[in-house]
Amino acid sequence: MPTPVTAFAPGRVNLIGEHTDYNQGLALPFAIREGVTVRATALAGRRIEAVAADLDDTDSFNLDRPGRVAGWRAFVRGAVAELAEAGVGLPGARLEICGTVPRGAGLSSSAALEVALTLALIGLSGGACPGRTELAKLCSRVENEWVGAQTGLLDQLASLYGERDRALRIDFRSLEVRPVLLQLDGCRLVTLDSGEHHANAASGYNQRRSECARACQLLAIASLRDATFEMADRLPEPLDRRAQHVVSENARVNAAVDALRRHDFEGLGGLLDASHASLRDDYEISTPAVEEAVRRLKRVGALGARIVGGGFGGHVLGLLPPDARAPQGAIEVRPGPGARLVD
Ligand code: GLA
């Protein structure tokens, strides 16, 4: 019997560059310290027994016939099916899952779960692990085909490539991942829960994605990465504003990398505010609860604050100057290492 394997995969915070990944644009996420751990133990036979410790729930299925289900089980069955499809010879297994990323918070508990599951299963199979970008694509297929959220590669790449003290500038056209030192000179990044739970598969996320696809069709371009403000202006409402968000957000990612290099935290805060305004007014993914969370951060003196992740609820991110007191319930987030096998 193969020896048991434990894998850990972190969630992520996206500093800036929201709803750009599926538009072949730019983003600047970092892996956080919180994540999902999966312990995989081989079982005789062809069954997968999965235990979601935090939910006090279990699942059991034949690994050759995973079948379609909803909720957290879809991630497990999807991971097993996609690995089999990729030619990984899986043994029967017991999978014990537990996590420290709040679910539905915009901190990508989903990617952490997919990545930890696939790493643990590959480890148990004894097969060679695909490269990190390939694995990110496999995990995103789990989410697209099995969970029903047409999400991009942002979360999986951030979870797999995370580095201590660094954010990652990702170019989703070339899939180049470039680490960028995240040194904040006493400023802090915090997330604050809006109190509104979100799920990408059920929110307006898929609709935004199809609006962008329609905009590309009308402009006869392959992706909104090729759009300009002038081109966006020619689109009908609301596609014009969707495209404007993407074009301006890509520029803000590069400006944020420059601001970090210059240690210009006022400038960085201004970019976070501008990103939020664009996501609220042009991309329309904010909610009253999210706006209240942003206001709470601004009231304590945040240099910038914005919605993160898919939107329609979840957490907001704030950049606090050294002397500001974080609002109650805010959690400091710091960049940590990427997904890995642990002892
Ligand atoms: C979710 C998706 C990502 C990305 C963000 C928005 O987190 O999983 O692929 O599209 O929303 O930037």
mmCIF file of N, CA and C and ligand atoms in Angstrom, residues 12 14 17-22 27 106 108 110-111 143 149-156 198 200 205 209 279 285 308-311, ligand 1:
data_model
loop_
_atom_site.group_PDB
_atom_site.id
_atom_site.type_symbol
_atom_site.label_atom_id
_atom_site.label_comp_id
_atom_site.label_asym_id
_atom_site.label_seq_id
_atom_site.Cartn_x
_atom_site.Cartn_y
_atom_site.Cartn_z
ATOM 1 N N ARG A 12 -6.011 32.769 -1.615
ATOM 2 C CA ARG A 12 -5.278 33.924 -2.148
ATOM 3 C C ARG A 12 -6.057 35.207 -1.926
ATOM 4 N N ASN A 14 -6.281 38.850 -4.034
ATOM 5 C CA ASN A 14 -5.843 39.511 -5.253
ATOM 6 C C ASN A 14 -5.651 40.982 -4.931
ATOM 7 N N GLY A 17 -6.359 43.735 -10.104
ATOM 8 C CA GLY A 17 -6.478 42.995 -11.370
ATOM 9 C C GLY A 17 -7.629 42.015 -11.261
ATOM 10 N N GLU A 18 -8.855 42.580 -11.143
ATOM 11 C CA GLU A 18 -10.024 41.735 -10.898
ATOM 12 C C GLU A 18 -10.846 41.586 -12.171
ATOM 13 N N HIS A 19 -11.290 40.357 -12.429
ATOM 14 C CA HIS A 19 -12.061 40.011 -13.631
ATOM 15 C C HIS A 19 -11.259 40.293 -14.901
ATOM 16 N N THR A 20 -9.973 40.105 -14.787
ATOM 17 C CA THR A 20 -9.098 40.258 -15.948
ATOM 18 C C THR A 20 -8.569 38.909 -16.418
ATOM 19 N N ASP A 21 -8.581 37.891 -15.539
ATOM 20 C CA ASP A 21 -7.911 36.625 -15.904
ATOM 21 C C ASP A 21 -8.559 35.970 -17.121
ATOM 22 N N TYR A 22 -9.890 35.902 -17.146
ATOM 23 C CA TYR A 22 -10.549 35.251 -18.294
ATOM 24 C C TYR A 22 -10.626 36.192 -19.500
ATOM 25 N N ALA A 27 -3.014 40.467 -13.536
ATOM 26 C CA ALA A 27 -3.461 40.516 -12.138
ATOM 27 C C ALA A 27 -2.252 40.425 -11.228
ATOM 28 N N GLY A 106 -14.394 35.112 -0.889
ATOM 29 C CA GLY A 106 -13.602 35.814 -1.905
ATOM 30 C C GLY A 106 -12.116 35.588 -1.680
ATOM 31 N N SER A 108 -10.807 32.523 -2.107
ATOM 32 C CA SER A 108 -10.556 31.342 -2.915
ATOM 33 C C SER A 108 -10.338 30.046 -2.146
ATOM 34 N N SER A 110 -12.134 27.697 -2.848
ATOM 35 C CA SER A 110 -12.371 26.697 -3.911
ATOM 36 C C SER A 110 -11.063 26.240 -4.533
ATOM 37 N N ALA A 111 -10.220 27.194 -4.937
ATOM 38 C CA ALA A 111 -8.952 26.801 -5.566
ATOM 39 C C ALA A 111 -8.084 26.059 -4.567
ATOM 40 N N GLU A 143 -13.413 23.130 -11.631
ATOM 41 C CA GLU A 143 -14.377 24.178 -11.286
ATOM 42 C C GLU A 143 -15.343 24.468 -12.451
ATOM 43 N N ALA A 149 -18.762 26.797 -12.251
ATOM 44 C CA ALA A 149 -18.353 28.205 -12.249
ATOM 45 C C ALA A 149 -17.328 28.392 -13.358
ATOM 46 N N GLN A 150 -17.625 29.333 -14.267
ATOM 47 C CA GLN A 150 -16.747 29.526 -15.432
ATOM 48 C C GLN A 150 -15.573 30.435 -15.066
ATOM 49 N N THR A 151 -14.884 30.083 -13.986
ATOM 50 C CA THR A 151 -13.804 30.928 -13.479
ATOM 51 C C THR A 151 -12.542 30.762 -14.310
ATOM 52 N N GLY A 152 -11.625 31.744 -14.160
ATOM 53 C CA GLY A 152 -10.356 31.704 -14.902
ATOM 54 C C GLY A 152 -9.274 31.001 -14.097
ATOM 55 N N LEU A 153 -8.032 31.385 -14.324
ATOM 56 C CA LEU A 153 -6.897 30.663 -13.720
ATOM 57 C C LEU A 153 -6.253 31.408 -12.553
ATOM 58 N N LEU A 154 -6.801 32.579 -12.222
ATOM 59 C CA LEU A 154 -6.171 33.429 -11.203
ATOM 60 C C LEU A 154 -5.890 32.680 -9.896
ATOM 61 N N ASP A 155 -6.924 32.060 -9.368
ATOM 62 C CA ASP A 155 -6.829 31.506 -8.011
ATOM 63 C C ASP A 155 -5.890 30.308 -7.965
ATOM 64 N N GLN A 156 -5.988 29.454 -8.984
ATOM 65 C CA GLN A 156 -5.169 28.237 -8.989
ATOM 66 C C GLN A 156 -3.695 28.591 -9.184
ATOM 67 N N HIS A 198 -20.888 34.446 -0.857
ATOM 68 C CA HIS A 198 -21.060 34.385 -2.311
ATOM 69 C C HIS A 198 -20.584 33.039 -2.835
ATOM 70 N N ASN A 200 -19.436 31.566 -6.737
ATOM 71 C CA ASN A 200 -19.289 31.984 -8.138
ATOM 72 C C ASN A 200 -20.293 31.303 -9.065
ATOM 73 N N TYR A 205 -21.403 35.938 -11.865
ATOM 74 C CA TYR A 205 -20.057 35.744 -12.415
ATOM 75 C C TYR A 205 -20.107 35.219 -13.860
ATOM 76 N N ARG A 209 -18.883 36.917 -17.507
ATOM 77 C CA ARG A 209 -17.960 36.250 -18.425
ATOM 78 C C ARG A 209 -18.565 36.203 -19.833
ATOM 79 N N LEU A 279 -15.115 48.434 -10.473
ATOM 80 C CA LEU A 279 -15.860 47.182 -10.265
ATOM 81 C C LEU A 279 -17.295 47.456 -9.830
ATOM 82 N N ILE A 285 -20.413 44.608 -9.772
ATOM 83 C CA ILE A 285 -20.399 43.374 -8.986
ATOM 84 C C ILE A 285 -20.409 43.658 -7.483
ATOM 85 N N VAL A 308 -12.798 42.118 -3.450
ATOM 86 C CA VAL A 308 -11.860 41.160 -4.067
ATOM 87 C C VAL A 308 -12.600 39.912 -4.536
ATOM 88 N N GLY A 309 -12.009 39.250 -5.530
ATOM 89 C CA GLY A 309 -12.554 37.974 -5.998
ATOM 90 C C GLY A 309 -13.725 38.173 -6.938
ATOM 91 N N GLY A 310 -14.572 37.173 -6.997
ATOM 92 C CA GLY A 310 -15.657 37.143 -7.971
ATOM 93 C C GLY A 310 -16.686 38.249 -7.769
ATOM 94 N N GLY A 311 -16.854 38.708 -6.530
ATOM 95 C CA GLY A 311 -17.801 39.777 -6.256
ATOM 96 C C GLY A 311 -19.146 39.279 -5.782
HETATM 97 C C1 GLA B 1 -12.942 34.491 -8.977
HETATM 98 C C2 GLA B 1 -12.465 33.538 -10.073
HETATM 99 C C3 GLA B 1 -11.169 34.043 -10.715
HETATM 100 C C4 GLA B 1 -11.277 35.507 -11.117
HETATM 101 C C5 GLA B 1 -11.850 36.342 -9.991
HETATM 102 C C6 GLA B 1 -12.138 37.755 -10.416
HETATM 103 O O1 GLA B 1 -12.076 34.469 -7.890
HETATM 104 O O2 GLA B 1 -12.250 32.257 -9.530
HETATM 105 O O3 GLA B 1 -10.855 33.216 -11.814
HETATM 106 O O4 GLA B 1 -11.997 35.654 -12.302
HETATM 107 O O5 GLA B 1 -13.068 35.799 -9.482
HETATM 108 O O6 GLA B 1 -10.958 38.434 -10.663
#
